[in-house]
Amino acid sequence: MKTFVFSFLCFFFALFLLQRVSSEGHPERASFPPRGWNSYDCFSWIISEEEFLNNAELVAQRLKAHGYEYVVVDYLWYRRKVKGAYTDSLGFDVIDEWGRMIPDPDRWPSSKGGKGFTEVAKKVHDMGLKFGIHVMRGISTQAVNANTPILDTTKGWAYEESGRQWHANNIGLKERACAWMPHGFMSVNTKLGAGKAFLRSLYQQFADWGVDFVKHDCVFGDDLDLDEISLVSEVLRGLNRSILYSLSPGTSVTPAMAKNVKGLVNMYRITGDDWDLWEDVAAHFNVTRDFSTANMIGAPGLLGKSWPDLDMLPLGWLTNPGVNEGPHRSSKLNLDEQKTQMTLWSMAKSPLMYGGDVRKLDDTTFNLITNPTLLEINSFSSNNMEFPRVTGNGNGGLNWQSRSMTAQETHTFGLTNCMDPKAKGWLNKALDNDLEQVCWKGSTRNRYEAPFCLYKRKPLYESDEDMTYVKQYQGKLRLLATDAMEFCLGASPKWKLTSKEFKRGSFSPCKWDTNQMWELRYDGTLKNSYSGLCASINTVKANADSGGVRSWIATGRKGEIYLAFFNLNSEKTKISAKKSDLAKALPGKNLTNVSWMYKEVWSGKDMGEVKESISMEVEKHGCVLFVLNCG
């Protein structure tokens, strides 16, 4: 026991020594991937103060020694838990006189008397932990409907400019409502001084409460709002309190999309919501490969570093997504699948946010999320990347790495950064009867295939409000699948997509929302007015096999090499890697004429010396993790 405690004291002493200082003289933020607990996977939105603090106390007792330092209350802490209240309900939120969300006093009794989260944050800090909250984009619909005044934090009273007082209705952009919570929140006009003042007042309030971590939702991925992210980042940079800045979710995110965001934040989701399904776990392999290849892991961020985030770990005792219920079931992932998830998250250096109810944290889950080798890899490894030169043979002797497949090709609609070459390929096409289409003529494998086309919608002027929107969106398009439909293409879903679901666009009744407004630009891109992203059409193979074998490699701070094999197949598979190929993957190391000794982490087995290759049978959906010491 003494050896175990001593090893972890050494671990965190090393963390202390490795803390860096930013160019502005402050301790560097997010020097390592952040680690903590979040309430969403187990409580959805209905968590109470007592339940939160009970979990926080157990995090302090059991997980703090392993680097889990943040405890985060997820969304809708300001919504009253009464009949009729749900994710996208309207009129159940608690706001202050300035239109800012404050905790529901029935669930958070210490917030009464205008205290907000001050008392909760103090209790969390007294436990030696850091306190985080979830926030939505912009301003609440409830505040806009109430037309509350805007606080000027520099003066301490209502914001005034151009000889008048400004209110919520002056800054709320109703046409830019959050696509998956349209009744809840909308963007603010960040070009207005009043819009900037509102966001400043919001985040100053969080700092006054003692918040250490903000999870900002509905501003990234398909819901990108770069203006708001940039302004919030600027505000956080100027506060006298260090607040870690996180973005969520990241449906359809690519490195190209994240390029302009990573320097403004400390962590950002690169997937949709991840839940306890194998399909969700398997969906992370391609996106992690792409972000590691793009050198995004641990890149410069807000006053420190930024980390691509693979979402919370849905392990232990959970609830279901989108419900008004607390924890009531165990994770659907079996132990092999849980090991695969934890190993990939660690090798990809993702933030580790445990999502289960800590009050029911069993020994198996505890040992998994506190495995010392995985935590060492997550914090201190380098050169983390997918290692592609592996082979796998199933029971039938089929080589999965070189398997050729024939499948029907299909097109999927997606969104990407407008500077991405994949976004270019749209053009205008005139038809008979004054009809026009916007068609994709980008790269396709079949030159005889009919192009993907959408019909332009003719504007119908039914009211003065319509005429106002026509002037506002002059030059913008609404697009339909057929000339007879009354359903227009939107750029963002009306619900949160899980990570396994690839965004294909959605059609809904035509209206004057910005997510249905498109601009065909001179460079052949089709830009959406809601997110500022551009449409692209990707050719994929339908019914493609989701199996196969994958591998990751990384180097340790003492010269060791970490090698993980992952079996995505639905049968046990023998996975192999040649010693010579591993040597080529790490050209900075002299690995050719030295002996390699290695062990496997999950079994604890000492494997002896590596000969020509490393091979091991891996269970269905499972993984193995080797630690190699060379020379």
XYZ file of C-alpha atoms in Angstrom:
631
model
C 0.000 0.000 0.000
C 2.854 2.398 0.873
C 4.417 1.782 -2.539
C 1.089 2.528 -4.257
C 0.604 5.812 -2.378
C 4.217 6.836 -2.939
C 3.943 6.236 -6.696
C 0.977 8.562 -6.964
C 2.631 11.220 -4.814
C 5.534 11.076 -7.261
C 3.092 11.254 -10.186
C 1.525 14.480 -9.017
C 4.790 15.968 -7.868
C 5.887 15.480 -11.467
C 2.704 17.199 -12.610
C 3.611 20.145 -10.407
C 7.140 20.321 -11.745
C 5.955 20.183 -15.335
C 3.462 23.046 -14.957
C 4.482 25.771 -17.374
C 4.009 29.498 -17.321
C 2.269 31.328 -20.144
C 3.785 34.260 -21.985
C 1.650 36.574 -19.815
C 3.168 35.283 -16.577
C 0.220 33.150 -15.442
C 0.284 29.382 -14.883
C -0.395 27.683 -18.192
C -3.960 26.428 -18.548
C -4.639 22.825 -19.514
C -0.970 21.824 -19.594
C -2.313 18.271 -19.665
C -5.668 16.929 -20.839
C -8.209 18.025 -18.178
C -9.691 15.300 -16.007
C -12.840 15.214 -13.891
C -16.515 14.242 -13.511
C -19.620 15.499 -15.316
C -23.246 15.011 -14.230
C -24.894 14.556 -17.657
C -24.471 10.822 -18.303
C -25.988 9.876 -14.956
C -28.453 12.680 -14.134
C -29.389 14.267 -17.485
C -30.465 17.786 -16.367
C -32.349 17.076 -13.131
C -29.449 16.880 -10.649
C -29.906 18.599 -7.283
C -27.405 20.394 -5.077
C -27.334 17.500 -2.602
C -26.736 14.922 -5.343
C -24.025 17.042 -6.936
C -22.141 17.646 -3.692
C -22.411 13.973 -2.716
C -20.734 13.034 -5.997
C -18.143 15.804 -5.629
C -17.201 14.582 -2.148
C -16.618 11.074 -3.487
C -14.560 12.434 -6.392
C -12.395 14.190 -3.802
C -12.075 11.015 -1.717
C -11.528 8.452 -4.475
C -10.520 10.124 -7.753
C -8.705 13.350 -6.901
C -5.497 11.435 -6.147
C -5.619 10.179 -9.748
C -5.890 13.636 -11.317
C -9.679 13.959 -11.530
C -9.986 17.556 -10.335
C -13.026 19.120 -12.086
C -16.637 18.475 -11.062
C -19.048 19.870 -13.638
C -22.806 20.362 -13.400
C -24.214 19.922 -16.892
C -27.040 21.679 -18.646
C -30.305 23.311 -17.489
C -29.311 23.924 -13.852
C -31.517 27.027 -14.155
C -34.634 25.120 -15.294
C -37.382 24.384 -12.773
C -38.039 20.689 -12.320
C -41.832 20.864 -12.675
C -44.476 19.286 -14.880
C -44.044 20.390 -18.507
C -40.327 21.186 -18.220
C -38.024 19.302 -20.590
C -35.001 19.942 -22.805
C -36.678 22.376 -25.225
C -39.516 23.747 -23.089
C -40.086 27.495 -22.761
C -40.966 29.514 -19.678
C -39.481 27.310 -16.948
C -36.065 28.959 -16.555
C -34.922 31.132 -13.667
C -33.249 34.379 -14.752
C -32.149 37.482 -12.898
C -33.111 41.099 -13.584
C -30.384 41.292 -16.269
C -31.587 38.242 -18.215
C -28.822 35.934 -16.952
C -29.480 32.346 -15.892
C -29.361 31.617 -12.167
C -29.724 28.216 -10.457
C -33.204 26.828 -9.815
C -33.591 27.553 -6.066
C -35.695 24.442 -5.481
C -32.883 22.170 -6.706
C -30.062 24.482 -5.561
C -31.272 25.948 -2.255
C -27.944 27.626 -1.435
C -28.468 29.916 -4.447
C -31.332 31.807 -2.765
C -30.807 35.478 -2.074
C -28.850 36.106 -5.257
C -25.905 33.876 -4.265
C -25.945 31.826 -7.462
C -23.375 29.030 -7.312
C -21.128 30.842 -4.808
C -21.789 28.451 -1.915
C -21.550 25.324 -4.072
C -18.264 26.493 -5.604
C -16.852 27.236 -2.132
C -17.723 23.741 -0.908
C -16.130 22.223 -4.017
C -12.987 24.304 -3.518
C -12.841 23.260 0.141
C -12.709 19.661 -1.107
C -9.604 20.541 -3.115
C -11.516 20.346 -6.424
C -12.474 22.798 -9.173
C -16.064 23.702 -10.080
C -17.515 23.754 -13.602
C -20.848 24.546 -15.250
C -22.523 24.036 -18.636
C -23.850 27.063 -20.546
C -25.729 27.458 -23.811
C -25.110 29.823 -26.711
C -26.057 33.485 -26.505
C -29.107 34.541 -24.556
C -32.245 32.699 -23.432
C -35.526 33.098 -25.306
C -37.106 33.769 -21.923
C -34.873 36.801 -21.376
C -35.622 38.123 -24.879
C -39.369 37.685 -24.352
C -39.109 39.495 -21.004
C -36.944 42.165 -22.693
C -34.686 42.482 -19.666
C -32.121 45.308 -19.533
C -28.439 44.540 -20.092
C -25.904 45.028 -17.320
C -22.872 47.201 -17.981
C -20.303 45.620 -15.653
C -17.906 48.560 -16.006
C -20.495 50.958 -14.529
C -22.740 48.691 -12.510
C -26.025 49.675 -14.133
C -27.992 49.277 -17.361
C -26.004 49.478 -20.590
C -26.474 52.737 -22.490
C -25.215 53.730 -25.895
C -26.269 56.347 -28.463
C -28.444 58.072 -25.880
C -30.629 55.064 -25.041
C -30.804 52.053 -22.780
C -30.410 48.634 -24.448
C -32.455 45.510 -23.742
C -32.413 41.789 -24.538
C -34.754 42.223 -27.488
C -32.177 44.514 -29.115
C -29.417 41.882 -29.148
C -31.200 38.506 -29.486
C -31.068 36.999 -32.993
C -34.283 34.971 -33.145
C -33.404 33.641 -36.583
C -30.232 32.133 -35.061
C -31.884 30.006 -32.372
C -29.956 26.923 -31.231
C -30.998 24.275 -33.746
C -31.515 21.484 -31.174
C -33.020 23.770 -28.506
C -34.843 26.450 -30.556
C -37.189 27.487 -27.716
C -34.340 27.791 -25.255
C -31.517 29.946 -26.598
C -30.448 32.120 -29.492
C -27.281 33.901 -30.579
C -26.607 37.486 -29.589
C -25.427 40.143 -31.995
C -21.740 40.337 -31.080
C -21.235 43.277 -33.424
C -23.275 45.483 -31.083
C -21.761 46.993 -27.978
C -24.834 45.808 -26.082
C -24.308 42.224 -27.275
C -20.711 42.311 -26.091
C -21.802 43.829 -22.778
C -24.285 41.003 -22.173
C -21.711 38.249 -22.721
C -19.208 40.123 -20.535
C -21.783 40.339 -17.752
C -22.556 36.632 -18.101
C -18.980 35.420 -17.735
C -18.123 38.003 -15.076
C -20.997 36.537 -13.079
C -19.529 33.052 -13.456
C -16.152 34.305 -12.258
C -17.805 36.013 -9.266
C -19.462 32.711 -8.352
C -16.054 30.959 -8.347
C -16.476 28.940 -11.541
C -13.270 27.265 -12.819
C -14.573 25.510 -15.956
C -17.175 26.472 -18.572
C -18.630 23.966 -21.041
C -20.099 26.084 -23.865
C -22.802 24.334 -25.918
C -24.401 24.866 -29.349
C -21.549 27.017 -30.704
C -19.363 24.388 -32.405
C -19.629 21.659 -35.023
C -22.775 22.048 -37.113
C -23.788 24.891 -34.778
C -20.567 26.877 -35.203
C -20.692 30.473 -33.980
C -17.114 31.670 -34.343
C -18.040 35.249 -33.405
C -19.375 34.197 -30.005
C -16.483 31.789 -29.338
C -13.999 34.553 -30.160
C -15.718 37.073 -27.897
C -16.081 34.660 -24.980
C -12.414 33.724 -25.342
C -11.490 37.399 -25.227
C -13.640 37.937 -22.121
C -12.142 34.917 -20.334
C -8.653 36.108 -21.196
C -9.360 39.413 -19.432
C -10.951 38.068 -16.230
C -9.045 37.998 -12.951
C -10.029 34.345 -12.524
C -8.639 31.399 -14.477
C -11.536 29.622 -16.203
C -10.964 26.644 -18.504
C -12.934 27.003 -21.759
C -14.547 23.902 -23.306
C -16.776 23.572 -26.413
C -19.514 20.950 -26.866
C -20.708 19.099 -28.858
C -18.717 18.703 -32.067
C -21.005 16.966 -34.531
C -19.297 16.600 -37.955
C -16.129 18.396 -36.794
C -12.998 18.057 -38.940
C -9.483 19.449 -38.385
C -10.199 22.063 -41.056
C -13.245 23.241 -39.116
C -11.363 23.312 -35.804
C -8.364 25.198 -37.201
C -9.739 28.642 -36.297
C -11.098 27.519 -32.934
C -8.332 25.536 -31.223
C -6.321 28.619 -30.264
C -9.348 30.230 -28.573
C -10.242 27.400 -26.167
C -8.735 24.698 -23.943
C -10.747 21.676 -25.110
C -13.275 21.104 -27.855
C -15.486 18.174 -28.713
C -14.778 16.446 -32.018
C -17.795 14.122 -31.945
C -21.503 14.224 -31.275
C -22.803 12.971 -27.924
C -21.131 9.690 -26.995
C -23.188 7.051 -25.179
C -22.611 3.496 -23.992
C -22.975 1.720 -27.324
C -20.193 -0.091 -29.192
C -21.084 1.820 -32.364
C -20.327 5.067 -30.524
C -16.930 3.818 -29.374
C -15.993 2.510 -32.842
C -17.017 5.822 -34.448
C -14.137 7.605 -32.663
C -11.283 5.819 -34.416
C -11.344 7.752 -37.691
C -11.799 11.173 -36.107
C -8.989 10.623 -33.577
C -6.692 9.525 -36.407
C -7.473 12.698 -38.366
C -6.818 15.055 -35.447
C -3.555 13.385 -34.449
C -2.363 13.486 -38.071
C -3.178 17.212 -38.139
C -1.028 17.773 -34.999
C -3.977 19.137 -33.043
C -3.308 17.198 -29.824
C -1.985 19.636 -27.217
C -1.788 22.543 -29.661
C -1.583 26.138 -28.345
C -4.911 27.188 -26.823
C -6.395 29.870 -24.565
C -3.540 30.952 -22.274
C -2.185 27.429 -22.503
C -3.030 24.366 -24.560
C -6.071 22.904 -26.289
C -7.169 19.278 -26.533
C -9.539 17.495 -28.949
C -12.222 16.016 -26.702
C -13.780 12.581 -27.347
C -16.626 13.236 -24.845
C -17.363 11.839 -21.414
C -16.775 8.239 -20.391
C -20.256 6.621 -20.143
C -19.188 3.957 -17.654
C -20.687 2.778 -14.381
C -24.198 3.818 -13.259
C -26.033 5.928 -15.878
C -29.339 7.281 -17.174
C -30.598 7.571 -20.776
C -30.050 10.532 -23.124
C -32.715 13.235 -23.240
C -34.808 12.081 -20.265
C -36.070 13.697 -17.067
C -34.659 10.870 -14.941
C -31.647 10.273 -12.770
C -29.288 7.253 -12.809
C -31.047 3.893 -12.952
C -28.966 1.421 -15.036
C -25.443 0.168 -15.624
C -23.389 0.844 -18.755
C -24.262 -1.275 -21.779
C -20.606 -1.632 -22.763
C -19.009 -4.911 -21.743
C -15.621 -4.881 -20.027
C -13.624 -5.438 -23.237
C -15.432 -2.524 -24.892
C -14.835 -0.327 -21.847
C -11.118 -1.136 -21.944
C -11.060 -0.225 -25.639
C -12.714 3.117 -24.936
C -10.440 3.997 -22.018
C -7.325 2.946 -23.941
C -8.207 4.957 -27.051
C -9.101 8.044 -24.973
C -5.728 7.775 -23.220
C -3.634 7.110 -26.336
C -5.355 10.023 -28.136
C -4.773 12.233 -25.050
C -8.420 13.174 -24.797
C -9.694 14.897 -21.655
C -11.023 12.226 -19.271
C -14.420 13.155 -17.854
C -16.093 10.312 -15.989
C -19.870 10.251 -16.535
C -21.165 7.650 -14.061
C -22.760 8.216 -10.659
C -19.761 8.210 -8.296
C -22.004 7.025 -5.437
C -22.168 3.659 -7.225
C -18.604 3.511 -8.527
C -17.723 -0.208 -8.419
C -14.186 -1.565 -8.106
C -14.008 -2.736 -11.729
C -14.866 0.704 -13.103
C -12.655 2.417 -10.530
C -9.644 0.289 -11.485
C -10.328 0.988 -15.155
C -10.492 4.790 -14.939
C -7.536 4.985 -12.533
C -5.231 2.543 -14.312
C -1.791 4.119 -13.689
C -0.350 3.198 -17.105
C -3.288 4.735 -18.945
C -3.137 7.911 -16.856
C 0.616 8.141 -17.458
C -0.007 7.855 -21.207
C -2.842 10.400 -21.088
C -0.739 13.035 -19.327
C 2.860 12.507 -20.358
C 3.176 10.542 -23.606
C 4.181 12.154 -26.899
C 4.187 11.337 -30.622
C 0.682 9.908 -30.208
C -0.613 8.633 -33.531
C -2.438 5.841 -35.264
C -0.043 3.103 -36.397
C -1.505 1.693 -39.628
C 0.881 -1.168 -40.389
C -0.861 -3.965 -38.519
C -2.586 -7.113 -39.749
C -5.383 -9.105 -38.236
C -6.579 -12.644 -38.912
C -9.915 -13.922 -37.695
C -11.001 -17.492 -37.185
C -11.466 -17.945 -40.917
C -7.917 -16.791 -41.669
C -9.154 -13.607 -43.378
C -6.633 -10.775 -43.449
C -8.677 -7.756 -42.404
C -6.069 -5.162 -43.228
C -5.940 -5.995 -46.930
C -9.535 -7.110 -47.348
C -11.142 -5.769 -50.513
C -14.822 -4.951 -50.444
C -17.476 -4.218 -53.001
C -20.373 -2.070 -51.937
C -22.742 0.383 -53.520
C -21.570 3.973 -53.342
C -23.801 6.645 -51.890
C -23.572 10.373 -51.221
C -23.716 12.008 -47.821
C -24.278 15.696 -47.170
C -21.891 17.334 -44.715
C -20.487 20.657 -43.540
C -16.898 21.827 -43.507
C -14.719 24.923 -43.289
C -15.339 27.080 -46.369
C -11.582 27.124 -47.064
C -11.590 23.341 -47.362
C -11.078 22.325 -51.032
C -13.759 19.663 -50.499
C -16.358 22.434 -50.198
C -15.847 23.641 -53.777
C -18.007 22.103 -56.468
C -21.423 23.798 -56.382
C -22.935 25.614 -59.373
C -26.183 27.108 -60.540
C -28.294 25.211 -63.114
C -31.227 26.740 -65.027
C -34.262 24.597 -65.881
C -37.468 25.155 -67.849
C -40.397 27.113 -66.380
C -38.064 29.562 -64.649
C -36.903 26.867 -62.229
C -33.314 26.822 -61.017
C -31.221 24.289 -59.169
C -28.012 24.311 -57.169
C -26.021 21.211 -58.087
C -22.910 19.485 -56.782
C -20.406 18.851 -59.551
C -17.449 18.127 -57.325
C -15.296 15.038 -57.446
C -17.122 11.744 -57.925
C -15.888 8.272 -58.766
C -18.601 7.709 -61.350
C -18.597 10.305 -64.092
C -21.884 8.946 -65.483
C -23.728 9.374 -62.193
C -26.434 12.076 -62.061
C -25.313 15.116 -60.040
C -26.797 15.855 -56.621
C -29.162 18.828 -57.060
C -31.484 20.916 -54.920
C -34.215 23.300 -56.084
C -34.188 26.987 -55.280
C -37.292 28.123 -53.450
C -39.170 31.077 -54.915
C -39.836 33.643 -52.165
C -43.464 34.054 -51.136
C -44.338 37.446 -49.696
C -47.233 36.736 -47.345
C -46.682 39.434 -44.733
C -44.686 42.535 -43.859
C -42.463 40.278 -41.735
C -41.643 38.213 -44.813
C -40.648 41.353 -46.701
C -38.353 42.326 -43.806
C -36.606 38.968 -43.968
C -36.335 39.172 -47.763
C -34.383 42.420 -47.398
C -32.266 40.977 -44.602
C -31.389 37.829 -46.565
C -31.169 39.294 -50.024
C -28.949 37.060 -52.140
C -29.505 34.046 -49.863
C -31.233 30.833 -50.972
C -33.608 28.306 -49.492
C -33.189 24.852 -51.004
C -35.702 22.028 -51.487
C -35.308 18.401 -52.525
C -38.033 18.765 -55.188
C -39.819 21.729 -56.744
C -43.108 20.628 -55.162
C -41.901 20.235 -51.552
C -42.525 22.706 -48.750
C -39.576 21.383 -46.756
C -36.266 23.240 -46.915
C -32.745 22.016 -46.265
C -31.372 22.943 -42.848
C -27.721 22.855 -41.862
C -28.191 21.567 -38.345
C -30.361 18.899 -36.747
C -33.185 19.664 -34.333
C -31.698 17.258 -31.806
C -28.307 16.243 -30.515
C -26.756 13.559 -32.712
C -24.757 10.793 -31.125
C -21.212 10.262 -32.316
C -22.145 7.247 -34.444
C -24.512 9.296 -36.611
C -22.992 11.140 -39.548
C -24.642 14.461 -40.268
C -26.528 14.359 -43.567
C -28.519 17.577 -43.406
C -32.198 17.716 -42.532
C -35.359 18.945 -44.208
C -38.061 20.748 -42.221
C -40.943 23.140 -43.034
C -39.583 26.210 -44.796
C -39.196 29.290 -42.596
C -36.923 32.281 -42.141
C -34.322 30.585 -39.930
C -30.670 31.170 -40.768
C -29.971 27.438 -40.750
C -32.157 27.263 -43.902
C -30.395 30.182 -45.570
C -27.626 29.427 -48.076
C -25.366 31.557 -50.250
C -23.919 30.216 -53.506
C -20.557 31.956 -53.692
C -18.374 32.788 -56.662
C -15.735 30.202 -55.690
C -18.189 27.298 -55.963
C -18.950 26.974 -52.248
C -22.416 26.856 -50.688
C -22.281 28.751 -47.378
C -24.802 28.423 -44.576
C -25.891 31.574 -42.743
C -26.360 29.824 -39.371
C -22.899 28.357 -38.856
C -20.802 30.026 -41.550
C -19.786 26.541 -42.730
C -20.009 25.284 -46.293
C -21.787 22.248 -47.693
C -19.931 19.320 -49.204
C -20.951 16.002 -50.698
C -18.891 12.969 -49.751
C -18.881 9.675 -51.601
C -18.968 6.712 -49.243
C -19.633 3.018 -49.586
C -22.984 1.922 -48.293
C -23.092 -1.068 -45.969
C -19.340 -0.948 -45.510
C -17.921 -3.342 -42.948
C -17.421 -1.535 -39.631
C -14.898 -4.115 -38.473
C -11.179 -4.293 -38.863
C -8.143 -3.813 -36.672
C -6.556 -0.565 -35.561
C -3.438 0.349 -33.635
C -1.991 3.392 -31.849
C 1.568 4.134 -30.823
C 3.154 6.698 -28.483
C 6.405 7.317 -26.639
C 6.799 7.721 -22.904
C 8.792 10.289 -20.994
C 11.357 7.656 -19.938
C 11.919 6.367 -23.466
C 9.388 3.537 -23.316
C 7.054 2.847 -26.244
C 3.328 2.281 -25.878
C 1.602 0.129 -28.484
C -2.141 -0.604 -28.488
C -3.984 -3.107 -30.688
C -7.758 -2.658 -31.129
C -10.077 -5.325 -32.524
C -13.194 -3.754 -34.039
C -14.311 -7.092 -35.478
C -17.205 -9.167 -34.186
C -14.930 -12.178 -33.609
C -11.654 -12.827 -31.810
C -8.773 -11.738 -34.065
C -5.016 -12.227 -33.967
C -3.323 -8.853 -34.521
C 0.339 -8.492 -35.492
C 2.909 -5.758 -36.085
C 6.434 -6.169 -37.408
C 9.340 -4.898 -35.358
C 10.850 -3.260 -38.447
C 7.640 -1.312 -39.126
C 7.494 -0.085 -35.536
C 11.082 1.149 -35.849
C 10.177 3.096 -38.986
C 7.236 4.765 -37.193
C 9.604 6.353 -34.672
C 12.517 7.567 -36.809
C 14.017 9.621 -34.000
C 14.839 6.490 -32.029
C 17.618 4.003 -32.780
C 15.554 0.828 -32.564
C 17.150 -1.322 -35.248
C 19.977 -3.075 -33.471
C 18.747 -3.144 -29.898
C 16.770 -5.683 -27.913
C 13.136 -4.985 -27.029
C 11.530 -6.292 -23.849
C 7.795 -5.883 -23.418
C 4.785 -6.585 -21.223
C 1.011 -6.456 -21.712
C -0.836 -4.081 -19.381
C -4.328 -5.591 -19.066
C -3.170 -9.158 -18.405
C -0.047 -8.071 -16.523
C 1.887 -10.649 -18.539
C 5.634 -10.246 -19.097
C 6.081 -11.069 -22.792
C 9.878 -11.303 -22.800
C 11.898 -10.164 -25.812
C 10.419 -9.066 -29.123
C 11.688 -11.184 -31.991
C 10.548 -10.322 -35.517
C 7.029 -9.187 -34.623
C 4.504 -8.608 -31.855
C 1.318 -10.702 -32.041
C -1.598 -11.435 -29.771
C -5.157 -12.672 -30.030
C -7.591 -9.899 -29.110
C -11.166 -10.454 -28.001
C -14.129 -9.117 -30.002
C -14.280 -5.298 -29.559
C -11.338 -5.582 -27.185
C -7.779 -4.292 -27.038
C -4.307 -5.070 -25.728
C -1.753 -2.531 -24.546
C 1.987 -3.170 -24.627
C 4.779 -1.289 -22.890
C 8.080 -1.784 -24.748
C 11.487 -0.973 -23.327
C 14.234 -0.878 -25.927
C 17.962 -1.277 -25.408
